Structures are given as C-alpha cells and as structure tokens.
PDB file of C-alpha atoms in Angstrom:
ATOM      1  CA  UNK A  30     -39.662  11.946  17.321  1.00  0.00           C
ATOM      2  CA  UNK A  31     -38.170  13.531  14.112  1.00  0.00           C
ATOM      3  CA  UNK A  32     -36.931  11.433  11.358  1.00  0.00           C
ATOM      4  CA  UNK A  33     -34.579  11.529   8.219  1.00  0.00           C
ATOM      5  CA  UNK A  34     -36.571  13.224   6.045  1.00  0.00           C
ATOM      6  CA  UNK A  35     -37.763  15.972   8.121  1.00  0.00           C
ATOM      7  CA  UNK A  36     -34.120  17.026   8.830  1.00  0.00           C
ATOM      8  CA  UNK A  37     -33.640  16.733   5.545  1.00  0.00           C
ATOM      9  CA  UNK A  38     -36.793  19.180   4.854  1.00  0.00           C
ATOM     10  CA  UNK A  39     -35.364  21.676   7.216  1.00  0.00           C
ATOM     11  CA  UNK A  40     -32.067  22.127   6.050  1.00  0.00           C
ATOM     12  CA  UNK A  41     -33.970  22.699   2.674  1.00  0.00           C
ATOM     13  CA  UNK A  42     -35.487  25.432   3.870  1.00  0.00           C
ATOM     14  CA  UNK A  43     -33.075  27.033   5.713  1.00  0.00           C
ATOM     15  CA  UNK A  44     -30.687  26.998   2.386  1.00  0.00           C
ATOM     16  CA  UNK A  45     -33.967  28.647   0.028  1.00  0.00           C
ATOM     17  CA  UNK A  46     -33.966  31.073   2.825  1.00  0.00           C
ATOM     18  CA  UNK A  47     -30.714  31.976   3.326  1.00  0.00           C
ATOM     19  CA  UNK A  48     -30.426  31.852  -0.985  1.00  0.00           C
ATOM     20  CA  UNK A  49     -27.135  29.400  -0.118  1.00  0.00           C
ATOM     21  CA  UNK A  50     -25.233  28.953  -2.911  1.00  0.00           C
ATOM     22  CA  UNK A  51     -23.587  25.710  -1.453  1.00  0.00           C
ATOM     23  CA  UNK A  52     -24.464  23.494   1.828  1.00  0.00           C
ATOM     24  CA  UNK A  53     -21.556  21.266   3.092  1.00  0.00           C
ATOM     25  CA  UNK A  54     -23.208  18.977   5.671  1.00  0.00           C
ATOM     26  CA  UNK A  55     -20.875  18.045   8.644  1.00  0.00           C
ATOM     27  CA  UNK A  56     -19.264  14.440   8.537  1.00  0.00           C
ATOM     28  CA  UNK A  57     -20.716  13.067  11.549  1.00  0.00           C
ATOM     29  CA  UNK A  58     -17.804   9.688  12.517  1.00  0.00           C
ATOM     30  CA  UNK A  59     -20.296   8.966  15.183  1.00  0.00           C
ATOM     31  CA  UNK A  60     -21.259   5.499  15.739  1.00  0.00           C
ATOM     32  CA  UNK A  61     -23.421   4.507  19.041  1.00  0.00           C
ATOM     33  CA  UNK A  62     -22.149   1.093  20.229  1.00  0.00           C
ATOM     34  CA  UNK A  63     -23.987   1.168  23.822  1.00  0.00           C
ATOM     35  CA  UNK A  64     -26.885  -1.244  23.406  1.00  0.00           C
ATOM     36  CA  UNK A  65     -28.812   1.585  25.450  1.00  0.00           C
ATOM     37  CA  UNK A  66     -27.977   3.996  22.935  1.00  0.00           C
ATOM     38  CA  UNK A  67     -27.067   1.974  19.547  1.00  0.00           C
ATOM     39  CA  UNK A  68     -30.843   2.831  18.510  1.00  0.00           C
ATOM     40  CA  UNK A  69     -29.840   6.236  17.582  1.00  0.00           C
ATOM     41  CA  UNK A  70     -28.099   5.198  14.534  1.00  0.00           C
ATOM     42  CA  UNK A  71     -31.138   4.452  12.538  1.00  0.00           C
ATOM     43  CA  UNK A  72     -31.416   8.304  12.912  1.00  0.00           C
ATOM     44  CA  UNK A  73     -28.508   9.458  11.945  1.00  0.00           C
ATOM     45  CA  UNK A  74     -28.751  11.591   8.705  1.00  0.00           C
ATOM     46  CA  UNK A  75     -25.868  10.796   6.136  1.00  0.00           C
ATOM     47  CA  UNK A  76     -24.851  11.905   2.761  1.00  0.00           C
ATOM     48  CA  UNK A  77     -26.835   9.610   0.879  1.00  0.00           C
ATOM     49  CA  UNK A  78     -29.673  10.516   2.508  1.00  0.00           C
ATOM     50  CA  UNK A  79     -29.856  14.501   2.410  1.00  0.00           C
ATOM     51  CA  UNK A  80     -28.619  13.679  -1.614  1.00  0.00           C
ATOM     52  CA  UNK A  81     -32.124  11.561  -1.791  1.00  0.00           C
ATOM     53  CA  UNK A  82     -34.058  14.030  -0.506  1.00  0.00           C
ATOM     54  CA  UNK A  83     -32.333  17.055  -1.782  1.00  0.00           C
ATOM     55  CA  UNK A  84     -34.861  19.496  -3.489  1.00  0.00           C
ATOM     56  CA  UNK A  85     -33.521  23.330  -3.469  1.00  0.00           C
ATOM     57  CA  UNK A  86     -31.518  25.414  -5.567  1.00  0.00           C
ATOM     58  CA  UNK A  87     -28.795  25.250  -3.285  1.00  0.00           C
ATOM     59  CA  UNK A  88     -25.445  22.902  -4.899  1.00  0.00           C
ATOM     60  CA  UNK A  89     -25.035  19.717  -1.974  1.00  0.00           C
ATOM     61  CA  UNK A  90     -21.375  19.673  -1.414  1.00  0.00           C
ATOM     62  CA  UNK A  91     -19.538  16.575   0.104  1.00  0.00           C
ATOM     63  CA  UNK A  92     -18.093  16.468   3.608  1.00  0.00           C
ATOM     64  CA  UNK A  93     -14.599  17.501   3.285  1.00  0.00           C
ATOM     65  CA  UNK A  94     -15.046  19.375  -0.099  1.00  0.00           C
ATOM     66  CA  UNK A  95     -12.242  21.340  -1.460  1.00  0.00           C
ATOM     67  CA  UNK A  96     -13.894  23.614  -3.491  1.00  0.00           C
ATOM     68  CA  UNK A  97     -12.319  26.369  -5.680  1.00  0.00           C
ATOM     69  CA  UNK A  98     -14.679  29.461  -5.688  1.00  0.00           C
ATOM     70  CA  UNK A  99     -13.047  30.700  -9.132  1.00  0.00           C
ATOM     71  CA  UNK A 100     -13.756  27.625 -11.416  1.00  0.00           C
ATOM     72  CA  UNK A 101     -16.446  25.970  -8.828  1.00  0.00           C
ATOM     73  CA  UNK A 102     -14.385  22.427  -9.366  1.00  0.00           C
ATOM     74  CA  UNK A 103     -13.955  20.719  -6.292  1.00  0.00           C
ATOM     75  CA  UNK A 104     -12.756  17.104  -4.939  1.00  0.00           C
ATOM     76  CA  UNK A 105     -13.502  15.507  -1.661  1.00  0.00           C
ATOM     77  CA  UNK A 106     -12.210  12.873   0.751  1.00  0.00           C
ATOM     78  CA  UNK A 107     -13.770   9.502   0.710  1.00  0.00           C
ATOM     79  CA  UNK A 108     -16.158   8.219   3.143  1.00  0.00           C
ATOM     80  CA  UNK A 109     -13.595   5.648   3.610  1.00  0.00           C
ATOM     81  CA  UNK A 110     -10.363   7.568   3.883  1.00  0.00           C
ATOM     82  CA  UNK A 111     -11.655   9.518   6.839  1.00  0.00           C
ATOM     83  CA  UNK A 112     -14.338   6.926   8.701  1.00  0.00           C
ATOM     84  CA  UNK A 113     -12.586   4.871  11.118  1.00  0.00           C
ATOM     85  CA  UNK A 114     -13.376   1.280  11.996  1.00  0.00           C
ATOM     86  CA  UNK A 115     -15.765   1.276  14.641  1.00  0.00           C
ATOM     87  CA  UNK A 116     -15.410  -2.498  15.915  1.00  0.00           C
ATOM     88  CA  UNK A 117     -12.018  -1.469  17.147  1.00  0.00           C
ATOM     89  CA  UNK A 118     -13.755   0.601  19.865  1.00  0.00           C
ATOM     90  CA  UNK A 119     -16.107  -2.179  20.772  1.00  0.00           C
ATOM     91  CA  UNK A 120     -14.309  -4.196  23.576  1.00  0.00           C
ATOM     92  CA  UNK A 121     -13.860  -0.967  25.497  1.00  0.00           C
ATOM     93  CA  UNK A 122     -17.746  -0.021  25.006  1.00  0.00           C
ATOM     94  CA  UNK A 123     -18.482  -3.693  26.429  1.00  0.00           C
ATOM     95  CA  UNK A 124     -16.095  -2.738  29.456  1.00  0.00           C
ATOM     96  CA  UNK A 125     -17.604   0.708  30.298  1.00  0.00           C
ATOM     97  CA  UNK A 126     -21.161  -1.045  30.260  1.00  0.00           C
ATOM     98  CA  UNK A 127     -19.874  -3.912  32.469  1.00  0.00           C
ATOM     99  CA  UNK A 128     -18.770  -0.673  34.640  1.00  0.00           C
ATOM    100  CA  UNK A 129     -21.717   0.632  34.615  1.00  0.00           C
ATOM    101  CA  UNK A 130     -23.709  -3.138  35.303  1.00  0.00           C
ATOM    102  CA  UNK A 131     -21.912  -2.833  38.812  1.00  0.00           C
ATOM    103  CA  UNK A 132     -21.335   0.667  39.618  1.00  0.00           C
ATOM    104  CA  UNK A 133     -23.125   2.160  43.050  1.00  0.00           C
ATOM    105  CA  UNK A 134     -25.132   5.190  43.430  1.00  0.00           C
ATOM    106  CA  UNK A 135     -24.083   6.080  46.642  1.00  0.00           C
ATOM    107  CA  UNK A 136     -25.411   8.649  49.788  1.00  0.00           C
ATOM    108  CA  UNK A 137     -22.880  11.171  48.956  1.00  0.00           C
ATOM    109  CA  UNK A 138     -24.551  10.868  45.227  1.00  0.00           C
ATOM    110  CA  UNK A 139     -27.727  11.116  45.966  1.00  0.00           C
ATOM    111  CA  UNK A 140     -26.804  14.083  48.481  1.00  0.00           C
ATOM    112  CA  UNK A 141     -25.439  15.940  45.362  1.00  0.00           C
ATOM    113  CA  UNK A 142     -28.865  15.221  43.089  1.00  0.00           C
ATOM    114  CA  UNK A 143     -30.951  16.486  45.820  1.00  0.00           C
ATOM    115  CA  UNK A 144     -28.794  19.700  46.288  1.00  0.00           C
ATOM    116  CA  UNK A 145     -29.154  20.408  42.256  1.00  0.00           C
ATOM    117  CA  UNK A 146     -32.757  18.947  42.184  1.00  0.00           C
ATOM    118  CA  UNK A 147     -33.247  21.868  44.972  1.00  0.00           C
ATOM    119  CA  UNK A 148     -32.537  24.930  42.321  1.00  0.00           C
ATOM    120  CA  UNK A 149     -35.510  24.185  40.627  1.00  0.00           C
ATOM    121  CA  UNK A 150     -37.896  23.182  43.519  1.00  0.00           C
ATOM    122  CA  UNK A 151     -40.646  25.805  43.267  1.00  0.00           C
ATOM    123  CA  UNK A 152     -40.449  25.351  39.042  1.00  0.00           C
ATOM    124  CA  UNK A 153     -40.830  21.658  39.738  1.00  0.00           C
ATOM    125  CA  UNK A 154     -43.765  22.022  42.310  1.00  0.00           C
ATOM    126  CA  UNK A 155     -46.014  23.592  39.474  1.00  0.00           C
ATOM    127  CA  UNK A 156     -45.030  21.740  36.462  1.00  0.00           C
ATOM    128  CA  UNK A 157     -44.084  18.090  38.223  1.00  0.00           C
ATOM    129  CA  UNK A 158     -46.576  17.990  40.778  1.00  0.00           C
ATOM    130  CA  UNK A 159     -45.981  14.316  41.297  1.00  0.00           C
ATOM    131  CA  UNK A 160     -42.065  14.825  41.546  1.00  0.00           C
ATOM    132  CA  UNK A 161     -38.911  13.699  39.323  1.00  0.00           C
ATOM    133  CA  UNK A 162     -38.150  10.223  39.060  1.00  0.00           C
ATOM    134  CA  UNK A 163     -34.556   8.883  38.413  1.00  0.00           C
ATOM    135  CA  UNK A 164     -33.867   4.915  37.434  1.00  0.00           C
ATOM    136  CA  UNK A 165     -30.645   3.460  37.565  1.00  0.00           C
ATOM    137  CA  UNK A 166     -30.861  -0.248  36.785  1.00  0.00           C
ATOM    138  CA  UNK A 167     -32.980  -1.574  39.715  1.00  0.00           C
ATOM    139  CA  UNK A 168     -32.104   1.600  41.799  1.00  0.00           C
ATOM    140  CA  UNK A 169     -35.018   4.127  41.630  1.00  0.00           C
ATOM    141  CA  UNK A 170     -34.399   7.927  43.111  1.00  0.00           C
ATOM    142  CA  UNK A 171     -37.771   9.891  43.606  1.00  0.00           C
ATOM    143  CA  UNK A 172     -37.269  14.238  44.026  1.00  0.00           C
ATOM    144  CA  UNK A 173     -40.238  15.855  45.637  1.00  0.00           C
ATOM    145  CA  UNK A 174     -40.839  19.121  45.341  1.00  0.00           C
ATOM    146  CA  UNK A 175     -43.024  19.705  48.107  1.00  0.00           C
ATOM    147  CA  UNK A 176     -40.004  18.319  50.705  1.00  0.00           C
ATOM    148  CA  UNK A 177     -37.067  19.393  48.648  1.00  0.00           C
ATOM    149  CA  UNK A 178     -35.587  15.953  49.128  1.00  0.00           C
ATOM    150  CA  UNK A 179     -34.606  12.980  47.323  1.00  0.00           C
ATOM    151  CA  UNK A 180     -35.565   9.637  48.740  1.00  0.00           C
ATOM    152  CA  UNK A 181     -34.870   5.940  47.339  1.00  0.00           C
ATOM    153  CA  UNK A 182     -37.895   4.302  45.677  1.00  0.00           C
ATOM    154  CA  UNK A 183     -40.762   6.721  46.520  1.00  0.00           C
ATOM    155  CA  UNK A 184     -43.465   5.964  43.811  1.00  0.00           C
ATOM    156  CA  UNK A 185     -43.855   7.309  39.937  1.00  0.00           C
ATOM    157  CA  UNK A 186     -42.902  11.129  39.435  1.00  0.00           C
ATOM    158  CA  UNK A 187     -44.409  13.279  36.956  1.00  0.00           C
ATOM    159  CA  UNK A 188     -41.930  11.757  34.430  1.00  0.00           C
ATOM    160  CA  UNK A 189     -38.688   9.477  35.048  1.00  0.00           C
ATOM    161  CA  UNK A 190     -35.010   9.796  33.870  1.00  0.00           C
ATOM    162  CA  UNK A 191     -33.674   6.292  32.918  1.00  0.00           C
ATOM    163  CA  UNK A 192     -29.561   7.124  32.713  1.00  0.00           C
ATOM    164  CA  UNK A 193     -26.591   5.074  33.390  1.00  0.00           C
ATOM    165  CA  UNK A 194     -24.840   5.140  36.910  1.00  0.00           C
ATOM    166  CA  UNK A 195     -21.820   6.360  35.253  1.00  0.00           C
ATOM    167  CA  UNK A 196     -23.542   9.440  33.281  1.00  0.00           C
ATOM    168  CA  UNK A 197     -25.371  10.432  36.561  1.00  0.00           C
ATOM    169  CA  UNK A 198     -22.443  10.509  38.578  1.00  0.00           C
ATOM    170  CA  UNK A 199     -20.053  12.450  36.255  1.00  0.00           C
ATOM    171  CA  UNK A 200     -23.044  14.960  35.590  1.00  0.00           C
ATOM    172  CA  UNK A 201     -23.160  15.115  39.459  1.00  0.00           C
ATOM    173  CA  UNK A 202     -18.908  15.554  39.839  1.00  0.00           C
ATOM    174  CA  UNK A 203     -18.123  18.009  37.247  1.00  0.00           C
ATOM    175  CA  UNK A 204     -21.538  20.166  37.703  1.00  0.00           C
ATOM    176  CA  UNK A 205     -23.428  19.734  34.027  1.00  0.00           C
ATOM    177  CA  UNK A 206     -26.273  18.345  34.772  1.00  0.00           C
ATOM    178  CA  UNK A 207     -27.672  19.782  31.051  1.00  0.00           C
ATOM    179  CA  UNK A 208     -25.587  16.559  29.581  1.00  0.00           C
ATOM    180  CA  UNK A 209     -28.562  14.294  30.921  1.00  0.00           C
ATOM    181  CA  UNK A 210     -30.677  15.820  28.058  1.00  0.00           C
ATOM    182  CA  UNK A 211     -28.146  13.686  25.638  1.00  0.00           C
ATOM    183  CA  UNK A 212     -30.801  11.786  24.500  1.00  0.00           C
ATOM    184  CA  UNK A 213     -28.641   8.958  23.201  1.00  0.00           C
ATOM    185  CA  UNK A 214     -28.525   7.292  26.586  1.00  0.00           C
ATOM    186  CA  UNK A 215     -31.119   8.883  28.730  1.00  0.00           C
ATOM    187  CA  UNK A 216     -34.499   7.443  28.145  1.00  0.00           C
ATOM    188  CA  UNK A 217     -37.427   9.704  29.404  1.00  0.00           C
ATOM    189  CA  UNK A 218     -40.735   7.996  30.771  1.00  0.00           C
ATOM    190  CA  UNK A 219     -43.577  10.974  30.864  1.00  0.00           C
ATOM    191  CA  UNK A 220     -47.252   9.845  32.532  1.00  0.00           C
ATOM    192  CA  UNK A 221     -50.083  10.942  30.704  1.00  0.00           C
ATOM    193  CA  UNK A 222     -50.556  14.400  32.203  1.00  0.00           C
ATOM    194  CA  UNK A 223     -46.944  15.709  31.711  1.00  0.00           C
ATOM    195  CA  UNK A 224     -46.119  17.220  28.235  1.00  0.00           C
ATOM    196  CA  UNK A 225     -42.815  17.208  26.532  1.00  0.00           C
ATOM    197  CA  UNK A 226     -41.779  20.667  26.648  1.00  0.00           C
ATOM    198  CA  UNK A 227     -42.038  21.071  30.152  1.00  0.00           C
ATOM    199  CA  UNK A 228     -39.370  18.254  30.717  1.00  0.00           C
ATOM    200  CA  UNK A 229     -37.101  20.294  27.925  1.00  0.00           C
ATOM    201  CA  UNK A 230     -37.629  23.315  30.105  1.00  0.00           C
ATOM    202  CA  UNK A 231     -36.478  21.335  33.180  1.00  0.00           C
ATOM    203  CA  UNK A 232     -32.994  20.475  31.393  1.00  0.00           C
ATOM    204  CA  UNK A 233     -32.713  24.116  30.122  1.00  0.00           C
ATOM    205  CA  UNK A 234     -33.183  25.658  33.622  1.00  0.00           C
ATOM    206  CA  UNK A 235     -30.635  23.257  35.367  1.00  0.00           C
ATOM    207  CA  UNK A 236     -28.129  23.966  32.223  1.00  0.00           C
ATOM    208  CA  UNK A 237     -28.328  27.378  32.945  1.00  0.00           C
ATOM    209  CA  UNK A 238     -27.712  26.419  36.397  1.00  0.00           C
ATOM    210  CA  UNK A 239     -24.833  24.684  35.420  1.00  0.00           C
ATOM    211  CA  UNK A 240     -23.636  27.648  33.574  1.00  0.00           C
ATOM    212  CA  UNK A 241     -24.176  29.940  36.716  1.00  0.00           C
ATOM    213  CA  UNK A 242     -26.929  32.130  34.708  1.00  0.00           C
ATOM    214  CA  UNK A 243     -29.268  31.581  37.249  1.00  0.00           C
ATOM    215  CA  UNK A 244     -27.031  31.081  40.548  1.00  0.00           C
ATOM    216  CA  UNK A 245     -28.208  34.625  41.706  1.00  0.00           C
ATOM    217  CA  UNK A 246     -30.389  37.630  40.693  1.00  0.00           C
ATOM    218  CA  UNK A 247     -27.480  39.782  39.270  1.00  0.00           C
ATOM    219  CA  UNK A 248     -25.932  36.839  37.175  1.00  0.00           C
ATOM    220  CA  UNK A 249     -29.870  36.592  36.356  1.00  0.00           C
ATOM    221  CA  UNK A 250     -29.531  39.795  35.285  1.00  0.00           C
ATOM    222  CA  UNK A 251     -26.654  40.078  33.347  1.00  0.00           C
ATOM    223  CA  UNK A 252     -27.520  36.839  30.833  1.00  0.00           C
ATOM    224  CA  UNK A 253     -30.816  38.023  30.575  1.00  0.00           C
ATOM    225  CA  UNK A 254     -29.733  41.291  29.049  1.00  0.00           C
ATOM    226  CA  UNK A 255     -26.702  39.590  27.040  1.00  0.00           C
ATOM    227  CA  UNK A 256     -30.013  37.608  25.498  1.00  0.00           C
ATOM    228  CA  UNK A 257     -32.075  40.229  24.957  1.00  0.00           C
ATOM    229  CA  UNK A 258     -29.556  42.679  23.681  1.00  0.00           C
ATOM    230  CA  UNK A 259     -30.075  43.855  20.180  1.00  0.00           C
ATOM    231  CA  UNK A 260     -27.318  42.980  17.816  1.00  0.00           C
ATOM    232  CA  UNK A 261     -27.275  44.188  14.112  1.00  0.00           C
ATOM    233  CA  UNK A 262     -26.685  41.325  11.798  1.00  0.00           C
ATOM    234  CA  UNK A 263     -24.606  41.809   8.755  1.00  0.00           C
ATOM    235  CA  UNK A 264     -25.932  39.690   6.230  1.00  0.00           C
ATOM    236  CA  UNK A 265     -24.590  40.101   2.787  1.00  0.00           C
ATOM    237  CA  UNK A 266     -27.147  40.577   0.122  1.00  0.00           C
ATOM    238  CA  UNK A 267     -27.219  37.762  -2.559  1.00  0.00           C
ATOM    239  CA  UNK A 268     -26.624  39.070  -5.687  1.00  0.00           C
ATOM    240  CA  UNK A 269     -28.614  36.440  -7.466  1.00  0.00           C
TER     241      UNK A 269
END
C-alpha cells in the first residue's frame, strides 16, 4: 500500500515533468468516521505533508489560494475557515452504522448480484477459478463462474469482498457496482494465489459494464475507438 511519502514524491515528479510554476493542492475536507473506514484518515495527505516533502522547483501554494499572476502576491483561506467540525456528523454516522448492523440482504438482492456477476463469468473462470466471495457481517455469499450462480456460504473464493450491507444494496439498486472499489469501506481478502492486479481488473470491467461500455459488441467497439483514437495535446511550451 502506498504511504504519504509515496504520493508526495509522485507529485514532485509530475511537477518536474510539467515544469510547472505553481502547484495548488485540492483541499480535501473528508474525515472518515465509520469504524470500518476511519483507518483511511492516516493516509490523507495534508498540506503539511506536502510542505515537508516538497523537493521541486515548483512553488507550492496553499489550498484556496488567490494568486496575482502579475505581482506573484498570494492570499489563501485558512483551514479553520473552511473545515467543518466533523463531530457534528458523528451521530449521523453512528446511526448509519447501526442500520447496517440490522439491514438484511434479501433473496432479491442476491439475484441482482448474480445477474451482475454473470457479466464477467468467463473472465472470472480464468482469473478466479475458485470464485468470488462476498461477506456482509455474518452472511457469506459465493459466486461460482462455472455455474454462474451466487449461493449462500459455499466456501472461500479466490478473493472475498467485505462490504457494508447498505453499500452492497446501493450498488445493486443504482447500477454502479464499481463503487465497491472505494476501498475506504471495502476490505479485500486475497488467497495466496490471487494477484491484486486481477482484483483491479475485476472492478474495472464491472465499472465498464456499469456505464454500458461492454453491454454489446457495438457499444464496446465505440468505447474502444474513443479510447484509442488519436488526440493532439496542445501543451504550451515552458519559457523558463
């Protein structure tokens, strides 16, 4: 897993390649409060992290900076003026977690999950011959690519997604299964033979299906052409 230093070094390299004069980071105000996602707070790259690891000629600006391009003068909004008090949201988050604790996955939910998983049935047979598992609290589900069925229990798969009940219901209801790739609340358990890159591919292919890019031969062809179509990038030259 990448740490803060890795991300800061990556930004330094991008600034060097672009020969950027200024870099202004996005002021993320996200604070993860759920018990199954609060670990992600330790991986949030702050302005202070950027400042401490800054090793490029590019000038680092504060978030929400107003910059005078003529004089170079800058002003910025202080963090205390745009960061909300996360404690005001704690009761709502606790209530949501309680709803997850009592929410039941129904047979209709399992049928929708099975229909979605059949989209990648033959790819899964190659990459995940032992199937794909889903764990929602004590409930364990297993998709077998050989039968195309999702069953309760069924043994360990090539990997298992541990997801909150509401998150699974939402992606099945609204058709954005790729949202399960949001790793703040989805935990992936791999067996020793499954490469992480295969799980990335699993999420990517299902996301393409979410957006109807692989819903048919013609749609896939149009999407592929749009990806590989030559484009000219008019990047301005750097005068020094």
